[in-house]
Tab-separated table of C-alpha atoms in Angstrom:
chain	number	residue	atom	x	y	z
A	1	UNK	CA	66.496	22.289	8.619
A	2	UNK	CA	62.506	22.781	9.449
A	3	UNK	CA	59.940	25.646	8.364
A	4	UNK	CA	60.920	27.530	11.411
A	5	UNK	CA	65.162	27.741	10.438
A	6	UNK	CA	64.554	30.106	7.484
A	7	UNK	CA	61.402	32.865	6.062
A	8	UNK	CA	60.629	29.988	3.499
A	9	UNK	CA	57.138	31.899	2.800
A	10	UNK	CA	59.191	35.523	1.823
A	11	UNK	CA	61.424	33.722	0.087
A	12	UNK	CA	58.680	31.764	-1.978
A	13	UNK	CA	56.844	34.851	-2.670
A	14	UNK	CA	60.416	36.871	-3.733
A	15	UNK	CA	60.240	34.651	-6.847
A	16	UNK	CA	56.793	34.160	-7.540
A	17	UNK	CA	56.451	36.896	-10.043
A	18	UNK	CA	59.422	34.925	-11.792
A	19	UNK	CA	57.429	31.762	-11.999
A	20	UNK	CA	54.391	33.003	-12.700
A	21	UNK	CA	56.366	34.152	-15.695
A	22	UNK	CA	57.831	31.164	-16.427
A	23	UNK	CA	54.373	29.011	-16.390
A	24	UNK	CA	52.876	31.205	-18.772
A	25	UNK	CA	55.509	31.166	-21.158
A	26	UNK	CA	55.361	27.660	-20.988
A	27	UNK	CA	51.744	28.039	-21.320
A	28	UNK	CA	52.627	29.896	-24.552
A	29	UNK	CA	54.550	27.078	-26.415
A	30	UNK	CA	53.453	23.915	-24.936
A	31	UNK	CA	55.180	20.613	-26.394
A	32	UNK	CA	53.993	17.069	-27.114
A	33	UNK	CA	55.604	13.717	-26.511
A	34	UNK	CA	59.249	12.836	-25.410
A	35	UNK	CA	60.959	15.859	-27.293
A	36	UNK	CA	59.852	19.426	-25.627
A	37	UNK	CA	63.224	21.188	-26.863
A	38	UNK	CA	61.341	24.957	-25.800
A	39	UNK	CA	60.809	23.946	-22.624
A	40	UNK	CA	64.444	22.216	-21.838
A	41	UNK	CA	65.535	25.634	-23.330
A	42	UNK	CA	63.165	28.212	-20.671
A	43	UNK	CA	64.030	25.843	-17.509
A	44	UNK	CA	67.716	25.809	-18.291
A	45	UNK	CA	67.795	29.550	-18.316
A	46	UNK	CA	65.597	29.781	-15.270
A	47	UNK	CA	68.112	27.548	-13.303
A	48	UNK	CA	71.062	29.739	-14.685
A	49	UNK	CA	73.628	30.277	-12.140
A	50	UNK	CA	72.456	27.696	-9.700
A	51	UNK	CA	75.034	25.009	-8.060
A	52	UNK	CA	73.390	22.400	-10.389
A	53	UNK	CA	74.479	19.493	-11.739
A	54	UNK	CA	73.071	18.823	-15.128
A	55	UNK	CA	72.170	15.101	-16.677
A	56	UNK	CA	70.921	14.456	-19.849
A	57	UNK	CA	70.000	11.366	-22.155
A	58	UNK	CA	69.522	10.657	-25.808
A	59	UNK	CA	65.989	9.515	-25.573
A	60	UNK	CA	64.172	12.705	-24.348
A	61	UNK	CA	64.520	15.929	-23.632
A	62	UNK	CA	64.494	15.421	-19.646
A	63	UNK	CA	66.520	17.156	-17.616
A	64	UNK	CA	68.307	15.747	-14.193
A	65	UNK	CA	69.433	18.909	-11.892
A	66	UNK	CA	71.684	17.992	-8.803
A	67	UNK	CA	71.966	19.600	-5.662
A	68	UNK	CA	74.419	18.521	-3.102
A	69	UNK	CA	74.497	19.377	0.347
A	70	UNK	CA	76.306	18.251	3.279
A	71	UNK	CA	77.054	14.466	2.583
A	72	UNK	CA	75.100	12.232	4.623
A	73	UNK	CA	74.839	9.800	1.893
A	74	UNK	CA	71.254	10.232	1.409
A	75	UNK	CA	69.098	11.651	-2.247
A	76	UNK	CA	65.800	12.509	-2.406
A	77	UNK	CA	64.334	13.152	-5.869
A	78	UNK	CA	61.401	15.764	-7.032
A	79	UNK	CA	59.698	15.128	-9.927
A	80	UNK	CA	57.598	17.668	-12.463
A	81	UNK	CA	56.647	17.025	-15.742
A	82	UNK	CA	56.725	19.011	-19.061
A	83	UNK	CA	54.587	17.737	-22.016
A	84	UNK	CA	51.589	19.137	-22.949
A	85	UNK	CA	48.591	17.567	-24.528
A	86	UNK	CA	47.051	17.037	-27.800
A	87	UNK	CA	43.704	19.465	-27.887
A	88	UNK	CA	42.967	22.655	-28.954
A	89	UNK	CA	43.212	26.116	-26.602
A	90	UNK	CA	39.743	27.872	-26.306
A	91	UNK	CA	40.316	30.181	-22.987
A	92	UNK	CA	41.050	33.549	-24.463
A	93	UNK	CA	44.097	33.778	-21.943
A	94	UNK	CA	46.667	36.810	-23.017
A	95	UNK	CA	49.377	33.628	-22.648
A	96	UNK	CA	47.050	31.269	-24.537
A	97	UNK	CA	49.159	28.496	-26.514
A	98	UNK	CA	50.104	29.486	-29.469
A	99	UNK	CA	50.789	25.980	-31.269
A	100	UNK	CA	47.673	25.028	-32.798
A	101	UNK	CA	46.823	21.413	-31.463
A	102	UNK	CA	49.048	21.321	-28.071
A	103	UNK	CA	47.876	23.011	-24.681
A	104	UNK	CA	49.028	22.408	-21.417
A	105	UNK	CA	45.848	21.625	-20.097
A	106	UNK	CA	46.978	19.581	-17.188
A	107	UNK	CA	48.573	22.086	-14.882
A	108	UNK	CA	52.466	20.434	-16.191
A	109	UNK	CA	53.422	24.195	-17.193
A	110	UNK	CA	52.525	24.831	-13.707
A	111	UNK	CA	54.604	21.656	-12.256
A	112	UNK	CA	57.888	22.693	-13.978
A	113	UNK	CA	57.497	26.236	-12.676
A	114	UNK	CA	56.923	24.976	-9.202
A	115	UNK	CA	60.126	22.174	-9.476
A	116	UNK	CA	62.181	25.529	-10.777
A	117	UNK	CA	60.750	27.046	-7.925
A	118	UNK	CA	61.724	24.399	-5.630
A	119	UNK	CA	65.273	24.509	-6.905
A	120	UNK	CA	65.743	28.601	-6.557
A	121	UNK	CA	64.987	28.100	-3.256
A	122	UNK	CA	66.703	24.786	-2.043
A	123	UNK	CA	70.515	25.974	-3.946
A	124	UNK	CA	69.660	29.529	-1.506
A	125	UNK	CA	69.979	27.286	1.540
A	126	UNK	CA	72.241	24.683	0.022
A	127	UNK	CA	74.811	25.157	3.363
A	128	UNK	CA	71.780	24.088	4.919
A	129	UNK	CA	70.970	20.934	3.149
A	130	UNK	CA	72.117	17.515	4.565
A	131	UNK	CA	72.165	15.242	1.526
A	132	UNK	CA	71.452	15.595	-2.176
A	133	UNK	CA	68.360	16.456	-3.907
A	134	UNK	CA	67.742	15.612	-7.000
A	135	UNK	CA	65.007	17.844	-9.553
A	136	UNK	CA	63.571	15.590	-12.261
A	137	UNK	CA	61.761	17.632	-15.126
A	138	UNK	CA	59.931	14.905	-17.410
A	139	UNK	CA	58.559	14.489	-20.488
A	140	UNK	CA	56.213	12.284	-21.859
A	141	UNK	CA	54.113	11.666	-18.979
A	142	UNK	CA	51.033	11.674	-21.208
A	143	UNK	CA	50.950	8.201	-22.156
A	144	UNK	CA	54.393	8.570	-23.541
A	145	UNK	CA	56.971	6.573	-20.298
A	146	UNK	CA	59.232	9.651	-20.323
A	147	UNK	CA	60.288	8.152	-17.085
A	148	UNK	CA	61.065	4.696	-17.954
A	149	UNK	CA	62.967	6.505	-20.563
A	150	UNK	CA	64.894	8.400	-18.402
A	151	UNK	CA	65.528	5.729	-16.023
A	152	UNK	CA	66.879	3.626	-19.018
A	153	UNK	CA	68.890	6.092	-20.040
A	154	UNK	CA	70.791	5.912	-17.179
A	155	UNK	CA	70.717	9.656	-15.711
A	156	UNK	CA	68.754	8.608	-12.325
A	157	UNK	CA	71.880	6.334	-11.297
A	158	UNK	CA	72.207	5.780	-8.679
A	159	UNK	CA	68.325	5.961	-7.650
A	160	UNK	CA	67.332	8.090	-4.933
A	161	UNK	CA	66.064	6.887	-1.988
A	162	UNK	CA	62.764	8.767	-2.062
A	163	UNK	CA	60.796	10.191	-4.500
A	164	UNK	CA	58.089	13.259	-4.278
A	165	UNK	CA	55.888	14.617	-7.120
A	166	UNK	CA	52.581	16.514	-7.113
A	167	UNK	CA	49.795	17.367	-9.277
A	168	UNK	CA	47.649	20.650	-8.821
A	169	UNK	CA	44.004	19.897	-8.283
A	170	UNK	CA	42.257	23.158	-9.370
A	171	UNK	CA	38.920	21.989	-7.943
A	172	UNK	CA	40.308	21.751	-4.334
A	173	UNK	CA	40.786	24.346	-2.027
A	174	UNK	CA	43.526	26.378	-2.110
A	175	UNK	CA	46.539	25.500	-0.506
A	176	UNK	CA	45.414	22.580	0.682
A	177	UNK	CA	48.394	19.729	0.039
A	178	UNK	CA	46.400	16.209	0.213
A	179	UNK	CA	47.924	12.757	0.017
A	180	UNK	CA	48.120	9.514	1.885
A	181	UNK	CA	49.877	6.001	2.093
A	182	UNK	CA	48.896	3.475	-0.622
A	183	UNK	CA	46.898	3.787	-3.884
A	184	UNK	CA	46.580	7.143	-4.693
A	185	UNK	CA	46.572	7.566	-8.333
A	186	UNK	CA	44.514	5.373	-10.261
A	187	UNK	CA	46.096	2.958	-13.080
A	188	UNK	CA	45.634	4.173	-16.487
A	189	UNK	CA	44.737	1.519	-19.596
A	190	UNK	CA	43.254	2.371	-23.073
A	191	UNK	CA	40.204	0.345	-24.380
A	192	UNK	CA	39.322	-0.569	-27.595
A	193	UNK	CA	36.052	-2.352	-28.940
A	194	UNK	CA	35.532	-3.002	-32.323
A	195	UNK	CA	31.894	-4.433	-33.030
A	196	UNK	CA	31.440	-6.257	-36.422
A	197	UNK	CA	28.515	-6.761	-38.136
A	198	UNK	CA	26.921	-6.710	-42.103
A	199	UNK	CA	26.407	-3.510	-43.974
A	200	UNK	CA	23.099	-2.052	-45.625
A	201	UNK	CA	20.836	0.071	-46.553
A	202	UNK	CA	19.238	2.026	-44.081
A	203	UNK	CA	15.572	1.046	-45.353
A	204	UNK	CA	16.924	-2.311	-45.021
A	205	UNK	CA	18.078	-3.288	-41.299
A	206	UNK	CA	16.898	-6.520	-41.507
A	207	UNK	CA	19.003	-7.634	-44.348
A	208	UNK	CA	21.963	-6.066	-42.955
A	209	UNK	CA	23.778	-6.769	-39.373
A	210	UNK	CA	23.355	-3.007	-38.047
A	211	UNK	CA	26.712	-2.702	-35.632
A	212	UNK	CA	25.426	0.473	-33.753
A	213	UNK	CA	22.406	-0.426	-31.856
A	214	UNK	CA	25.184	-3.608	-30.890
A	215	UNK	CA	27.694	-0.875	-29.749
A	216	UNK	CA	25.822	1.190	-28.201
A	217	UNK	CA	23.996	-1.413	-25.657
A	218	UNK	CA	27.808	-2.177	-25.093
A	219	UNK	CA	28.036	1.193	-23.764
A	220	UNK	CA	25.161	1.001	-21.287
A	221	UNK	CA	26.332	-2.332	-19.895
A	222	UNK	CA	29.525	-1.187	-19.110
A	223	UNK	CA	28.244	1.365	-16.987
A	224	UNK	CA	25.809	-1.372	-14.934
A	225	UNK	CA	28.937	-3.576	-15.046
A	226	UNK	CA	31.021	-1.038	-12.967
A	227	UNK	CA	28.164	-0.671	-10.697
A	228	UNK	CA	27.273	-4.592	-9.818
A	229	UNK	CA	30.663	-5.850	-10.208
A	230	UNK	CA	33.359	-3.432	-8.677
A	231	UNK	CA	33.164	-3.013	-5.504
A	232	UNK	CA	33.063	0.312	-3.811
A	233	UNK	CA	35.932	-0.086	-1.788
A	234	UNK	CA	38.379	-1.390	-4.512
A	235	UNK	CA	36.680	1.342	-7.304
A	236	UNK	CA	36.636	1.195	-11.026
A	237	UNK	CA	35.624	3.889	-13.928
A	238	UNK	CA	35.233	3.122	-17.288
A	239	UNK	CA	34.628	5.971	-19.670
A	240	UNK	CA	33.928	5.608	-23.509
A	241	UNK	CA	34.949	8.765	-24.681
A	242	UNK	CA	34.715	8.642	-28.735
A	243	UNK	CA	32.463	5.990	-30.897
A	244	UNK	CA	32.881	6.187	-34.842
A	245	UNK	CA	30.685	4.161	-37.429
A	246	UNK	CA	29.357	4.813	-40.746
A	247	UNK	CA	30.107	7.386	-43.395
A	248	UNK	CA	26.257	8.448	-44.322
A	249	UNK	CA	22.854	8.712	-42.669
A	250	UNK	CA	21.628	6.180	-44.987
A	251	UNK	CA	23.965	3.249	-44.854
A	252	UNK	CA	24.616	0.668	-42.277
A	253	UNK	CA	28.278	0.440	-41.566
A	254	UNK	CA	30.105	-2.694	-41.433
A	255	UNK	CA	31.668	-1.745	-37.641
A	256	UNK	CA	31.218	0.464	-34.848
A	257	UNK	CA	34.677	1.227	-33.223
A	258	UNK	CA	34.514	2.785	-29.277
A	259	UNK	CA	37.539	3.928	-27.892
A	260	UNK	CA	37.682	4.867	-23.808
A	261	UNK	CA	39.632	4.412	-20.744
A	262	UNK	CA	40.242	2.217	-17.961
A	263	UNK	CA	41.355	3.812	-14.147
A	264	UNK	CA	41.609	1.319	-11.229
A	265	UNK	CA	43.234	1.595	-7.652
A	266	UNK	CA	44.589	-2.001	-7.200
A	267	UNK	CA	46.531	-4.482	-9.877
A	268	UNK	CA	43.456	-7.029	-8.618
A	269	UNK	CA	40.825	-5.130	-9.824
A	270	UNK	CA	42.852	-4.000	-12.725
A	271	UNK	CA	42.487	-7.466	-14.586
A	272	UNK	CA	39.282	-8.132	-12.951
A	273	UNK	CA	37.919	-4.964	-15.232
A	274	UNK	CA	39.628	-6.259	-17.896
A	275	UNK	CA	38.285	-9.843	-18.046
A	276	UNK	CA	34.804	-8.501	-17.602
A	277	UNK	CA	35.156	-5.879	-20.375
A	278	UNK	CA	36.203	-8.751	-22.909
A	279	UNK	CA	33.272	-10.958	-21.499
A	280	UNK	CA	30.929	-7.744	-21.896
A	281	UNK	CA	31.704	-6.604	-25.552
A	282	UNK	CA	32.288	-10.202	-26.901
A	283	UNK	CA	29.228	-11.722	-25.296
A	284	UNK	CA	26.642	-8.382	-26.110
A	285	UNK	CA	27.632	-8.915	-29.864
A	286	UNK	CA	27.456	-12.858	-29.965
A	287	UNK	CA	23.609	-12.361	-28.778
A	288	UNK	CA	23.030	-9.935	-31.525
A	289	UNK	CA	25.135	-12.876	-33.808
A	290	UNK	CA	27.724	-10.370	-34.414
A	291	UNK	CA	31.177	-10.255	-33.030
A	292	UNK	CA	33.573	-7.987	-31.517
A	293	UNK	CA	37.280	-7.476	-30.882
A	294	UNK	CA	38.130	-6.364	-27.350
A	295	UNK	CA	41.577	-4.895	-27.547
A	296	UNK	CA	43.161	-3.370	-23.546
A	297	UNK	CA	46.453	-1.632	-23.949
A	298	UNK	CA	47.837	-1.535	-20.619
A	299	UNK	CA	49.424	2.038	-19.380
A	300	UNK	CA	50.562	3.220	-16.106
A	301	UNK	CA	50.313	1.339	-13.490
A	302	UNK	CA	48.046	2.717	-10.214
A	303	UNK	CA	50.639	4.984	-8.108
A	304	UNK	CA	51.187	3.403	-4.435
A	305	UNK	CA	52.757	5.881	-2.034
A	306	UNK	CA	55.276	4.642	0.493
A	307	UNK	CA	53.754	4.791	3.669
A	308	UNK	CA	56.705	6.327	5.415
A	309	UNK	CA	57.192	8.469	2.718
A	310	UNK	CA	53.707	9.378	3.367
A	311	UNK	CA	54.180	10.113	7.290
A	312	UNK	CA	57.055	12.370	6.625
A	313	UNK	CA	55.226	14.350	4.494
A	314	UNK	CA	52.820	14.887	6.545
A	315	UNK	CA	55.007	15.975	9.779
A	316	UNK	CA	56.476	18.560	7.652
């Protein structure tokens, strides 16, 4: 079957008023973690009536929809992904979420409409279809491993033999699909430095061990660190995105905590980052004869697309 077999552009825009729908209500209720029980509930009614197979597991709410074609013994799995995340809606939309601490901020209400999408479609031209094609809507993709869930759970057995998911990019141009062979996605790991020093007064410093000036050179090293030590062509960012000390404006705390993230394209430069961040934040407070903890929590790894995967996407 190929682009030219079938209107696939009238029959996209025939449901589009559907899923336009669909995201927004979404967008309405977003969900957090591994359990989006609203969500499950709208997709499963959007698929209604569809020549689906449904799998489900006891560790999330992900759903596994099934389409089988002709059998030529091949699957090929699409993936979209459901949670929301933890911040507060400020847009003014007329679909604006309505759960106060949860907003689907990252385009996943968008993703599940599109997989639904994808499915409508797909089951229409099922007599078509050589293989099986399997629709994957995931939770817990915000630092949560909805998808080693799933796959522990069992309902992606046997594995497919490909695998395609997208992200919207709302700063690109539109309908523009981009992706290559290789890295692609960067790895994702949480940092945490905790600088200790001696608390004070603030007319004081110099009988105290003042853990903020300490933290905050940390700070501006990292940033000459990514520069001098990663190269361009193998890049690094580090971001320090919240920094808490103290409790008043007149007393030296006892520690400055930073908390920030880690993205890399290659496992190498991964721990390279990581070394250097421990050698940074220890080494910075040891000069000031303080100390600090330098704590990486490792998350997803970087995302490196199949290179024939990659060429077929392309052709088509």
């Amino acid at each position: 079957m190929t682009l030219t077999d079938s209107p696939w552009r009238e029959d996209a825009a025939a449901i589009l008023p559907d899923l336009v729908d669909l995201r927004r209500a979404i967008h309405a209720e977003p969900e957090l973690g591994l359990q989006n029980p609203k969500t499950l509930a709208k997709i499963k009614a959007a698929l209604e009536g569809l020549p689906l197979e449904f799998r489900e597991g006891k560790s999330t709410t992900g759903l596994i929809a099934i389409l089988r074609g002709s059998d030529n013994g091949r699957t090929v799995l699409l993936r979209g992904d459901m949670d929301a995340l933890p911040l507060h809606e400020d847009t003014g939309l007329d679909y604006s979420s309505t759960v106060e601490g949860a907003m689907h901020a990252c385009g996943h209400d968008t993703h599940v409409a599109m997989l639904v999408g994808a499915a409508k479609i797909l089951s229409a031209k099922r007599d078509h279809l050589a293989g099986t094609v399997m629709f994957m809507f995931q939770p817990g993709e915000e630092g949560h491993h909805g998808a080693r869930f799933m796959l522990d759970d069992g309902i992606i057995d046997p594995l497919p033999d490909a695998a395609f998911a997208l992200h919207i990019m709302p700063n690109a141009p539109h309908g523009v699909f981009s992706g290559r062979a290789g890295p692609l996605l960067a790895s994702s790991d949480k940092l945490h430095i905790t600088v200790k020093g001696r608390g004070g007064h603030a007319s004081m410093p110099h009988d105290a061990l003042d853990p903020v000036p300490i933290a905050c050179e940390i700070v501006s090293a990292i940033q000459a660190m990514v520069t001098r030590k990663v190269s361009v062509f193998d890049p690094a960012v580090v971001t320090i995105a919240h920094i808490k000390a103290g409790t008043t404006d007149n007393i030296i705390p006892e520690t400055a905590e930073m908390w920030g993230t880690i993205r890399t394209l290659s496992p190498r430069q991964r721990a390279h980052v990581g070394e250097e961040l421990k050698r940074l934040g220890e080494g910075i407070a040891t000069a000031h004869g303080a100390s600090a903890e330098v704590e990486i929590v490792q998350g997803f790894p970087v995302t490196i697309c199949d290179a024939r995967a990659a060429a077929f996407g392309q052709r088509v």
